[in-house]
């Protein structure tokens, strides 16, 4: 059963934003109290956070699909939806995050270091937030934005100061067990070590970590054996210790040949330059001639030691079984590690130059791409804001579609389409290629718009001025005066005989009509 995993592909999906709601406040004696729709909640993020207790990516190997919770939709009475919960994924220190193309996104080193692997979608605005002095009664709301999703690659690269490298069964695990409190598996067959083993070494008052890297063989940098899978654990080590088996009985094996073969594999392995690592061939070298407790091996070690020292390499003859030569080796490693840490402190102490790249004054936030497809010529609008606005538009609501057109017009999309050569009826795409929204573009019609009134207005919600007491008295006096004048006019007409003449004429007309019916 697999118990150690240092490389895994993780499928992450952040939470979607909750939808906004279109609602109208209704109260007793006030059936139309204005918009009161709340906003949708934000979708949850997926966060990778360093956990010192984590040592492997095994959990993500068994469960590679991870999704955060969605935001809740808004409600009436100006109630906003709840935000989705963030999903925090613990990872071991030294985890490198890459995208699908192999680009490094983050190098998680240090306590509580974290990286947002997938950003949750924004919540949609309700019609209360969309209302303004010009748009008093929006009959629509914005949809929640989908959260980010995709695949990321997690690679674990051990945070060790010293790496023990060499052929299988060279005694690396035995050396770690006597230098530190680590207890790796030790046996007399090749590839006993299947996973990197870390041990903490105390040399006086100085403390450092040692990594036992699984055995390397010729062709390890091309994928042979286990070397390629674990050479990444050597990238962060400042000191490389060659552990050479002087007691091997395999044909064609001797200390000088073993050293040259391993050095060739290290030279061919290319570390990740984006992490700031030097090539492995430039790291500090120490050679350990192991198994000196065997008489023939001790003689061979004393024979080749001068040749190795002539190359400028520090050499130690040790025996992990007899515990000889370990103290000198331990303090030599601590000295090199201390020097490497001082160089790193000097490099990190130099303040980095902050480069500010302000946006250009003519940067509109989008661009028009003219493309020729098998279906004809199309115009693609590429930009963060237009893409987000399209995602948040409810295309089943005509007013929401009109609001989108207004926003795109204010952004300058229509003018840019004219300049790009688009004509009425042209195909316009907004959004990514795999999920774009397609329009048959029609330029905005200005004529006759004043007859329709402003979008987002409701005549029932127009504010009316309440009459004062003086206004009511003046209106009452005007009505009394008009009634008195009408009565006086009727009286004058009665005295003049207009009413009698009219009555007799009506009688005559009625008699004539009856005669005609007969």
CSV table of C-alpha atoms in Angstrom, one decimal, residues 32-486:
chain,number,residue,atom,x,y,z
A,32,UNK,CA,-45.0,49.3,-3.8
A,33,UNK,CA,-42.3,50.4,-1.3
A,34,UNK,CA,-39.4,50.2,-3.7
A,35,UNK,CA,-36.7,47.5,-4.4
A,36,UNK,CA,-35.4,45.5,-1.5
A,37,UNK,CA,-33.6,42.5,-3.1
A,38,UNK,CA,-30.4,41.4,-1.3
A,39,UNK,CA,-27.0,40.5,-2.8
A,40,UNK,CA,-25.8,36.9,-3.2
A,41,UNK,CA,-22.9,35.6,-1.0
A,42,UNK,CA,-19.4,35.1,-2.2
A,43,UNK,CA,-18.2,31.6,-3.2
A,44,UNK,CA,-15.6,29.8,-1.0
A,45,UNK,CA,-11.9,29.8,-2.0
A,46,UNK,CA,-9.6,26.8,-2.0
A,47,UNK,CA,-6.5,27.6,0.0
A,48,UNK,CA,-3.3,25.6,0.3
A,49,UNK,CA,-1.6,26.1,3.7
A,50,UNK,CA,1.6,24.8,5.1
A,51,UNK,CA,1.1,22.3,7.9
A,52,UNK,CA,4.4,21.3,9.7
A,53,UNK,CA,2.7,18.0,10.8
A,54,UNK,CA,2.0,17.0,7.2
A,55,UNK,CA,4.8,14.9,5.5
A,56,UNK,CA,3.1,13.5,2.4
A,57,UNK,CA,0.5,14.2,-0.2
A,58,UNK,CA,-1.1,10.8,0.2
A,59,UNK,CA,-4.5,12.1,1.1
A,60,UNK,CA,-4.8,14.1,-2.2
A,61,UNK,CA,-3.6,11.0,-4.1
A,62,UNK,CA,-6.7,9.1,-2.8
A,63,UNK,CA,-9.1,12.1,-3.0
A,64,UNK,CA,-7.9,14.4,-5.8
A,65,UNK,CA,-11.2,16.2,-6.4
A,66,UNK,CA,-11.8,19.1,-4.0
A,67,UNK,CA,-14.6,21.7,-4.1
A,68,UNK,CA,-15.5,24.6,-1.9
A,69,UNK,CA,-19.1,25.5,-1.0
A,70,UNK,CA,-21.2,27.9,-3.0
A,71,UNK,CA,-22.5,31.3,-1.7
A,72,UNK,CA,-26.2,31.5,-0.8
A,73,UNK,CA,-28.6,33.6,-2.9
A,74,UNK,CA,-30.0,36.9,-1.6
A,75,UNK,CA,-33.5,37.4,-0.3
A,76,UNK,CA,-36.1,40.1,0.0
A,77,UNK,CA,-36.1,42.8,2.7
A,78,UNK,CA,-32.5,43.6,1.9
A,79,UNK,CA,-31.2,40.2,3.2
A,80,UNK,CA,-27.8,39.3,1.7
A,81,UNK,CA,-26.9,35.6,1.2
A,82,UNK,CA,-24.2,34.0,3.3
A,83,UNK,CA,-20.7,33.6,2.0
A,84,UNK,CA,-19.5,30.1,1.1
A,85,UNK,CA,-16.9,28.5,3.4
A,86,UNK,CA,-13.3,28.5,2.3
A,87,UNK,CA,-11.7,25.0,1.9
A,88,UNK,CA,-8.2,25.0,3.5
A,89,UNK,CA,-6.0,22.1,2.3
A,90,UNK,CA,-2.9,21.3,4.5
A,91,UNK,CA,0.3,20.6,2.6
A,92,UNK,CA,3.8,19.7,3.8
A,93,UNK,CA,6.5,22.4,3.9
A,94,UNK,CA,8.4,22.6,0.6
A,95,UNK,CA,5.3,21.9,-1.6
A,96,UNK,CA,5.6,23.5,-5.0
A,97,UNK,CA,2.4,24.4,-6.9
A,98,UNK,CA,2.4,24.3,-10.7
A,99,UNK,CA,-0.3,24.8,-13.3
A,100,UNK,CA,-1.1,22.4,-16.2
A,101,UNK,CA,1.8,23.8,-18.3
A,102,UNK,CA,4.4,23.3,-15.6
A,103,UNK,CA,4.7,27.0,-14.6
A,104,UNK,CA,5.4,27.5,-10.9
A,105,UNK,CA,2.5,29.3,-9.2
A,106,UNK,CA,3.8,29.2,-5.6
A,107,UNK,CA,6.6,27.7,-3.5
A,108,UNK,CA,5.1,27.1,0.0
A,109,UNK,CA,7.9,27.3,2.5
A,110,UNK,CA,7.6,28.6,6.0
A,111,UNK,CA,5.1,28.4,8.8
A,112,UNK,CA,1.5,29.2,7.7
A,113,UNK,CA,2.5,30.0,4.2
A,114,UNK,CA,-0.5,29.8,1.9
A,115,UNK,CA,-1.7,30.1,-1.6
A,116,UNK,CA,-5.2,30.6,-3.1
A,117,UNK,CA,-5.4,27.8,-5.6
A,118,UNK,CA,-8.9,28.7,-6.8
A,119,UNK,CA,-10.8,32.0,-6.2
A,120,UNK,CA,-14.5,31.8,-5.3
A,121,UNK,CA,-17.0,33.6,-7.5
A,122,UNK,CA,-18.5,37.0,-6.7
A,123,UNK,CA,-22.0,37.2,-5.5
A,124,UNK,CA,-24.6,38.8,-7.7
A,125,UNK,CA,-26.1,42.2,-6.8
A,126,UNK,CA,-29.7,42.5,-5.9
A,127,UNK,CA,-32.0,45.1,-7.3
A,128,UNK,CA,-31.6,47.2,-4.1
A,129,UNK,CA,-27.9,47.6,-4.8
A,130,UNK,CA,-28.6,48.3,-8.5
A,131,UNK,CA,-31.1,51.1,-7.8
A,132,UNK,CA,-30.0,54.7,-8.1
A,133,UNK,CA,-31.4,58.1,-8.7
A,134,UNK,CA,-31.8,57.4,-12.4
A,135,UNK,CA,-32.8,53.7,-12.0
A,136,UNK,CA,-35.3,53.7,-9.1
A,137,UNK,CA,-37.0,50.4,-9.7
A,138,UNK,CA,-34.8,47.8,-11.3
A,139,UNK,CA,-36.8,44.7,-12.3
A,140,UNK,CA,-33.7,42.5,-12.4
A,141,UNK,CA,-30.7,41.3,-10.4
A,142,UNK,CA,-27.2,40.0,-11.3
A,143,UNK,CA,-26.3,36.4,-11.2
A,144,UNK,CA,-23.5,35.0,-9.1
A,145,UNK,CA,-20.2,34.5,-10.8
A,146,UNK,CA,-18.8,31.0,-11.2
A,147,UNK,CA,-15.8,30.1,-9.2
A,148,UNK,CA,-12.4,29.2,-10.6
A,149,UNK,CA,-11.7,25.6,-11.4
A,150,UNK,CA,-8.9,23.6,-13.0
A,151,UNK,CA,-6.0,21.2,-12.4
A,152,UNK,CA,-2.9,22.0,-10.4
A,153,UNK,CA,0.2,19.9,-9.8
A,154,UNK,CA,1.6,19.5,-6.3
A,155,UNK,CA,5.3,18.5,-5.9
A,156,UNK,CA,6.9,17.9,-2.6
A,157,UNK,CA,10.6,18.9,-2.4
A,158,UNK,CA,12.2,18.2,1.0
A,159,UNK,CA,13.5,21.0,3.1
A,160,UNK,CA,16.8,19.5,4.1
A,161,UNK,CA,20.3,21.1,4.4
A,162,UNK,CA,22.3,18.0,3.5
A,163,UNK,CA,21.4,15.3,1.0
A,164,UNK,CA,23.0,11.8,1.1
A,165,UNK,CA,23.3,10.5,-2.4
A,166,UNK,CA,24.8,7.4,-3.9
A,167,UNK,CA,24.2,3.9,-5.3
A,168,UNK,CA,21.7,1.6,-3.7
A,169,UNK,CA,22.9,-0.2,-0.6
A,170,UNK,CA,25.8,2.3,-0.1
A,171,UNK,CA,24.9,2.7,3.5
A,172,UNK,CA,23.0,6.0,3.4
A,173,UNK,CA,20.1,4.9,5.6
A,174,UNK,CA,22.6,3.5,8.1
A,175,UNK,CA,24.4,6.8,8.2
A,176,UNK,CA,21.2,8.7,8.8
A,177,UNK,CA,20.3,6.3,11.6
A,178,UNK,CA,23.6,6.9,13.5
A,179,UNK,CA,23.8,10.7,12.9
A,180,UNK,CA,20.2,11.4,13.9
A,181,UNK,CA,17.2,9.9,15.7
A,182,UNK,CA,15.6,8.8,12.4
A,183,UNK,CA,15.0,5.1,12.1
A,184,UNK,CA,14.7,4.3,8.3
A,185,UNK,CA,14.4,0.8,7.0
A,186,UNK,CA,17.8,-0.9,6.6
A,187,UNK,CA,18.4,-4.1,4.6
A,188,UNK,CA,21.1,-5.7,2.4
A,189,UNK,CA,19.1,-5.6,-0.9
A,190,UNK,CA,18.9,-2.8,-3.5
A,191,UNK,CA,16.3,-0.1,-3.3
A,192,UNK,CA,15.6,-0.7,0.4
A,193,UNK,CA,14.9,3.0,0.7
A,194,UNK,CA,11.7,3.8,-1.3
A,195,UNK,CA,11.0,7.2,0.2
A,196,UNK,CA,13.2,10.1,1.4
A,197,UNK,CA,14.0,9.9,5.1
A,198,UNK,CA,14.7,13.1,7.0
A,199,UNK,CA,16.8,13.3,10.2
A,200,UNK,CA,17.8,16.1,12.5
A,201,UNK,CA,21.6,16.2,13.4
A,202,UNK,CA,22.9,18.1,16.4
A,203,UNK,CA,26.6,19.1,16.0
A,204,UNK,CA,27.4,21.0,19.3
A,205,UNK,CA,25.0,23.9,19.4
A,206,UNK,CA,24.3,23.8,15.7
A,207,UNK,CA,21.3,21.9,14.3
A,208,UNK,CA,20.6,20.9,10.7
A,209,UNK,CA,18.6,18.3,8.7
A,210,UNK,CA,19.9,15.4,6.6
A,211,UNK,CA,17.9,13.7,3.8
A,212,UNK,CA,18.5,10.1,2.8
A,213,UNK,CA,17.6,10.1,-1.0
A,214,UNK,CA,16.7,6.7,-2.5
A,215,UNK,CA,19.6,5.1,-4.4
A,216,UNK,CA,20.6,6.4,-7.8
A,217,UNK,CA,21.7,4.3,-10.8
A,218,UNK,CA,23.1,5.1,-14.2
A,219,UNK,CA,20.3,6.8,-16.2
A,220,UNK,CA,18.4,8.1,-13.2
A,221,UNK,CA,18.1,11.5,-14.7
A,222,UNK,CA,16.3,9.9,-17.7
A,223,UNK,CA,13.8,8.0,-15.5
A,224,UNK,CA,15.6,4.7,-14.7
A,225,UNK,CA,15.3,3.3,-11.2
A,226,UNK,CA,13.9,5.5,-8.5
A,227,UNK,CA,16.3,8.4,-8.9
A,228,UNK,CA,14.2,10.6,-11.2
A,229,UNK,CA,11.3,10.5,-8.8
A,230,UNK,CA,13.3,11.7,-5.9
A,231,UNK,CA,16.1,13.9,-7.4
A,232,UNK,CA,13.7,16.8,-6.8
A,233,UNK,CA,14.3,16.3,-3.0
A,234,UNK,CA,17.9,17.3,-3.6
A,235,UNK,CA,17.1,20.7,-5.2
A,236,UNK,CA,16.8,22.6,-1.9
A,237,UNK,CA,19.9,21.0,-0.3
A,238,UNK,CA,23.0,23.2,0.0
A,239,UNK,CA,25.4,20.3,0.7
A,240,UNK,CA,25.6,17.1,-1.3
A,241,UNK,CA,27.3,14.1,0.4
A,242,UNK,CA,28.4,11.3,-1.8
A,243,UNK,CA,28.2,8.0,0.2
A,244,UNK,CA,30.4,5.5,-1.6
A,245,UNK,CA,30.4,1.8,-0.8
A,246,UNK,CA,34.0,0.6,-0.6
A,247,UNK,CA,33.0,-3.0,0.2
A,248,UNK,CA,30.9,-3.7,-2.9
A,249,UNK,CA,31.6,-6.9,-4.8
A,250,UNK,CA,29.7,-5.9,-8.0
A,251,UNK,CA,31.8,-6.1,-11.2
A,252,UNK,CA,32.8,-2.7,-12.6
A,253,UNK,CA,32.3,-0.9,-9.3
A,254,UNK,CA,34.9,1.1,-7.6
A,255,UNK,CA,34.9,4.4,-5.6
A,256,UNK,CA,36.1,6.6,-8.5
A,257,UNK,CA,33.7,5.1,-11.0
A,258,UNK,CA,30.8,5.4,-8.6
A,259,UNK,CA,31.5,9.0,-8.0
A,260,UNK,CA,31.8,9.8,-11.7
A,261,UNK,CA,28.5,8.1,-12.5
A,262,UNK,CA,26.6,9.9,-9.8
A,263,UNK,CA,28.2,13.2,-10.8
A,264,UNK,CA,27.1,12.7,-14.4
A,265,UNK,CA,23.5,12.0,-13.3
A,266,UNK,CA,23.5,15.2,-11.1
A,267,UNK,CA,24.9,17.3,-14.0
A,268,UNK,CA,22.1,16.1,-16.4
A,269,UNK,CA,19.3,16.8,-13.9
A,270,UNK,CA,17.9,20.3,-14.5
A,271,UNK,CA,16.5,21.9,-11.3
A,272,UNK,CA,13.6,24.3,-11.5
A,273,UNK,CA,15.1,27.7,-12.2
A,274,UNK,CA,12.0,29.6,-11.1
A,275,UNK,CA,12.7,28.4,-7.5
A,276,UNK,CA,16.0,30.1,-7.5
A,277,UNK,CA,18.0,26.9,-7.2
A,278,UNK,CA,21.5,26.5,-8.4
A,279,UNK,CA,22.4,23.6,-10.7
A,280,UNK,CA,23.3,20.5,-8.7
A,281,UNK,CA,26.8,20.5,-10.1
A,282,UNK,CA,27.5,23.8,-8.3
A,283,UNK,CA,26.6,22.6,-4.8
A,284,UNK,CA,29.2,21.9,-2.1
A,285,UNK,CA,30.5,18.3,-2.3
A,286,UNK,CA,31.6,16.0,0.5
A,287,UNK,CA,32.7,12.4,-0.2
A,288,UNK,CA,32.1,9.7,2.4
A,289,UNK,CA,34.0,6.4,1.9
A,290,UNK,CA,31.7,4.1,3.9
A,291,UNK,CA,32.0,0.6,5.4
A,292,UNK,CA,35.5,1.1,6.6
A,293,UNK,CA,35.0,-1.6,9.2
A,294,UNK,CA,35.7,-4.2,6.5
A,295,UNK,CA,39.5,-4.5,6.2
A,296,UNK,CA,39.6,-4.6,2.4
A,297,UNK,CA,37.2,-1.6,2.2
A,298,UNK,CA,39.4,0.4,4.6
A,299,UNK,CA,42.5,-0.3,2.5
A,300,UNK,CA,40.7,0.7,-0.7
A,301,UNK,CA,39.4,3.9,1.0
A,302,UNK,CA,42.9,4.9,2.1
A,303,UNK,CA,44.1,4.2,-1.4
A,304,UNK,CA,41.6,6.5,-3.2
A,305,UNK,CA,41.4,9.2,-0.6
A,306,UNK,CA,44.5,11.2,-1.9
A,307,UNK,CA,43.2,11.1,-5.5
A,308,UNK,CA,39.8,12.5,-4.4
A,309,UNK,CA,41.5,15.2,-2.2
A,310,UNK,CA,43.6,16.2,-5.2
A,311,UNK,CA,40.3,17.2,-7.0
A,312,UNK,CA,39.6,19.6,-4.1
A,313,UNK,CA,36.9,17.4,-2.5
A,314,UNK,CA,36.7,16.9,1.2
A,315,UNK,CA,36.9,13.2,2.0
A,316,UNK,CA,36.0,11.2,5.1
A,317,UNK,CA,36.5,7.5,5.8
A,318,UNK,CA,33.7,6.3,8.1
A,319,UNK,CA,31.9,3.2,9.3
A,320,UNK,CA,28.3,3.5,10.1
A,321,UNK,CA,28.4,0.1,11.9
A,322,UNK,CA,31.5,0.8,14.0
A,323,UNK,CA,30.7,4.5,14.5
A,324,UNK,CA,34.1,5.6,13.3
A,325,UNK,CA,34.8,8.9,11.6
A,326,UNK,CA,31.3,10.2,12.2
A,327,UNK,CA,32.2,13.1,14.5
A,328,UNK,CA,34.5,14.7,12.0
A,329,UNK,CA,31.9,14.2,9.2
A,330,UNK,CA,29.2,15.7,11.3
A,331,UNK,CA,31.1,18.9,12.1
A,332,UNK,CA,32.2,19.3,8.5
A,333,UNK,CA,28.6,19.1,7.4
A,334,UNK,CA,27.6,21.7,10.0
A,335,UNK,CA,30.4,24.1,8.9
A,336,UNK,CA,29.2,24.0,5.2
A,337,UNK,CA,25.6,24.3,6.2
A,338,UNK,CA,26.4,27.3,8.4
A,339,UNK,CA,28.2,29.0,5.5
A,340,UNK,CA,25.3,28.3,3.1
A,341,UNK,CA,22.8,29.8,5.5
A,342,UNK,CA,24.9,33.0,5.9
A,343,UNK,CA,25.0,33.4,2.1
A,344,UNK,CA,21.2,32.9,2.0
A,345,UNK,CA,20.7,35.5,4.7
A,346,UNK,CA,22.8,38.0,2.8
A,347,UNK,CA,20.9,37.3,-0.4
A,348,UNK,CA,17.5,37.6,1.2
A,349,UNK,CA,18.6,40.7,3.2
A,350,UNK,CA,19.0,42.6,0.0
A,351,UNK,CA,15.7,44.5,-0.5
A,352,UNK,CA,14.0,43.6,-3.8
A,353,UNK,CA,13.3,46.5,-6.1
A,354,UNK,CA,9.6,47.1,-6.4
A,355,UNK,CA,8.6,47.6,-10.0
A,356,UNK,CA,5.4,49.6,-10.5
A,357,UNK,CA,3.7,49.1,-13.8
A,358,UNK,CA,0.7,51.5,-14.0
A,359,UNK,CA,-1.9,51.0,-16.6
A,360,UNK,CA,-1.7,53.0,-19.7
A,361,UNK,CA,-4.0,56.0,-20.0
A,362,UNK,CA,-5.5,54.6,-23.1
A,363,UNK,CA,-6.0,51.1,-21.6
A,364,UNK,CA,-9.8,50.4,-21.9
A,365,UNK,CA,-9.6,47.1,-20.1
A,366,UNK,CA,-10.6,45.0,-23.1
A,367,UNK,CA,-9.5,44.4,-26.7
A,368,UNK,CA,-11.3,43.4,-29.9
A,369,UNK,CA,-9.9,40.4,-31.7
A,370,UNK,CA,-11.0,39.8,-35.3
A,371,UNK,CA,-10.9,36.2,-36.2
A,372,UNK,CA,-11.7,34.1,-39.3
A,373,UNK,CA,-13.5,30.8,-38.5
A,374,UNK,CA,-15.1,28.1,-40.7
A,375,UNK,CA,-18.4,29.8,-40.0
A,376,UNK,CA,-17.3,33.2,-41.1
A,377,UNK,CA,-15.7,36.3,-39.5
A,378,UNK,CA,-16.3,36.9,-35.8
A,379,UNK,CA,-15.3,39.6,-33.4
A,380,UNK,CA,-14.1,38.4,-30.0
A,381,UNK,CA,-14.2,40.8,-27.0
A,382,UNK,CA,-11.4,39.8,-24.6
A,383,UNK,CA,-11.4,41.5,-21.2
A,384,UNK,CA,-12.0,40.8,-17.5
A,385,UNK,CA,-14.9,43.1,-17.0
A,386,UNK,CA,-16.9,42.3,-20.1
A,387,UNK,CA,-16.5,38.6,-19.4
A,388,UNK,CA,-17.6,39.0,-15.8
A,389,UNK,CA,-20.6,41.1,-16.8
A,390,UNK,CA,-21.8,38.5,-19.3
A,391,UNK,CA,-21.5,35.8,-16.7
A,392,UNK,CA,-23.7,37.8,-14.3
A,393,UNK,CA,-26.4,38.6,-16.8
A,394,UNK,CA,-29.8,36.8,-16.8
A,395,UNK,CA,-30.5,36.6,-20.5
A,396,UNK,CA,-34.1,35.6,-19.8
A,397,UNK,CA,-34.7,39.1,-18.5
A,398,UNK,CA,-34.9,41.8,-21.2
A,399,UNK,CA,-34.2,44.6,-18.7
A,400,UNK,CA,-31.0,42.7,-17.5
A,401,UNK,CA,-29.9,42.4,-21.1
A,402,UNK,CA,-30.5,46.1,-21.6
A,403,UNK,CA,-28.5,46.9,-18.5
A,404,UNK,CA,-25.6,44.8,-20.0
A,405,UNK,CA,-25.8,46.7,-23.2
A,406,UNK,CA,-25.6,50.0,-21.3
A,407,UNK,CA,-22.5,48.9,-19.4
A,408,UNK,CA,-20.8,47.7,-22.5
A,409,UNK,CA,-21.7,51.0,-24.2
A,410,UNK,CA,-20.2,53.1,-21.4
A,411,UNK,CA,-17.1,50.9,-21.5
A,412,UNK,CA,-16.6,51.8,-25.2
A,413,UNK,CA,-17.2,48.4,-26.6
A,414,UNK,CA,-19.5,49.6,-29.3
A,415,UNK,CA,-17.1,52.3,-30.6
A,416,UNK,CA,-14.3,49.7,-30.6
A,417,UNK,CA,-16.4,47.4,-32.7
A,418,UNK,CA,-17.1,50.1,-35.2
A,419,UNK,CA,-13.4,50.8,-35.4
A,420,UNK,CA,-12.6,47.1,-35.8
A,421,UNK,CA,-14.9,47.0,-38.9
A,422,UNK,CA,-18.0,45.3,-37.4
A,423,UNK,CA,-21.3,46.0,-39.0
A,424,UNK,CA,-24.9,45.3,-38.0
A,425,UNK,CA,-25.5,41.6,-37.8
A,426,UNK,CA,-21.9,40.7,-37.2
A,427,UNK,CA,-21.1,37.8,-34.8
A,428,UNK,CA,-19.6,39.0,-31.5
A,429,UNK,CA,-18.2,36.6,-28.9
A,430,UNK,CA,-17.6,37.6,-25.3
A,431,UNK,CA,-15.8,35.3,-22.9
A,432,UNK,CA,-13.3,32.4,-23.2
A,433,UNK,CA,-13.1,30.4,-26.4
A,434,UNK,CA,-14.5,27.2,-24.8
A,435,UNK,CA,-17.5,29.0,-23.1
A,436,UNK,CA,-18.2,32.2,-25.0
A,437,UNK,CA,-21.5,34.0,-25.3
A,438,UNK,CA,-22.4,34.7,-29.0
A,439,UNK,CA,-24.3,37.8,-30.1
A,440,UNK,CA,-25.7,39.0,-33.4
A,441,UNK,CA,-24.5,42.6,-32.9
A,442,UNK,CA,-27.0,45.4,-33.5
A,443,UNK,CA,-25.9,49.0,-32.8
A,444,UNK,CA,-27.8,50.9,-30.2
A,445,UNK,CA,-30.9,52.8,-31.6
A,446,UNK,CA,-31.2,56.2,-30.2
A,447,UNK,CA,-34.3,57.4,-32.1
A,448,UNK,CA,-37.5,56.8,-30.2
A,449,UNK,CA,-35.8,56.0,-27.0
A,450,UNK,CA,-37.4,59.0,-25.3
A,451,UNK,CA,-40.8,57.6,-25.8
A,452,UNK,CA,-40.0,54.5,-23.8
A,453,UNK,CA,-38.8,56.3,-20.7
A,454,UNK,CA,-35.7,55.5,-18.7
A,455,UNK,CA,-34.8,51.8,-18.1
A,456,UNK,CA,-35.4,50.9,-14.5
A,457,UNK,CA,-38.2,53.4,-13.7
A,458,UNK,CA,-41.7,52.7,-12.5
A,459,UNK,CA,-44.3,55.5,-12.7
A,460,UNK,CA,-46.0,54.0,-9.7
A,461,UNK,CA,-43.0,54.8,-7.6
A,462,UNK,CA,-42.6,58.4,-8.7
A,463,UNK,CA,-42.5,60.6,-5.7
A,464,UNK,CA,-45.4,63.1,-5.4
A,465,UNK,CA,-45.3,66.3,-3.3
A,466,UNK,CA,-47.7,66.2,-0.4
A,467,UNK,CA,-49.9,69.3,-0.2
A,468,UNK,CA,-49.6,71.6,2.8
A,469,UNK,CA,-52.5,73.0,5.0
A,470,UNK,CA,-52.3,76.3,3.2
A,471,UNK,CA,-52.5,74.5,-0.2
A,472,UNK,CA,-55.6,72.6,1.0
A,473,UNK,CA,-57.3,75.9,2.2
A,474,UNK,CA,-56.5,77.7,-1.1
A,475,UNK,CA,-57.9,74.7,-3.0
A,476,UNK,CA,-61.1,74.7,-0.9
A,477,UNK,CA,-61.5,78.4,-1.4
A,478,UNK,CA,-61.1,78.1,-5.2
A,479,UNK,CA,-63.7,75.3,-5.3
A,480,UNK,CA,-66.2,77.5,-3.3
A,481,UNK,CA,-65.6,80.4,-5.6
A,482,UNK,CA,-66.1,78.3,-8.7
A,483,UNK,CA,-69.3,76.9,-7.3
A,484,UNK,CA,-70.7,80.3,-6.4
A,485,UNK,CA,-69.9,81.6,-9.9
A,486,UNK,CA,-71.6,78.7,-11.5
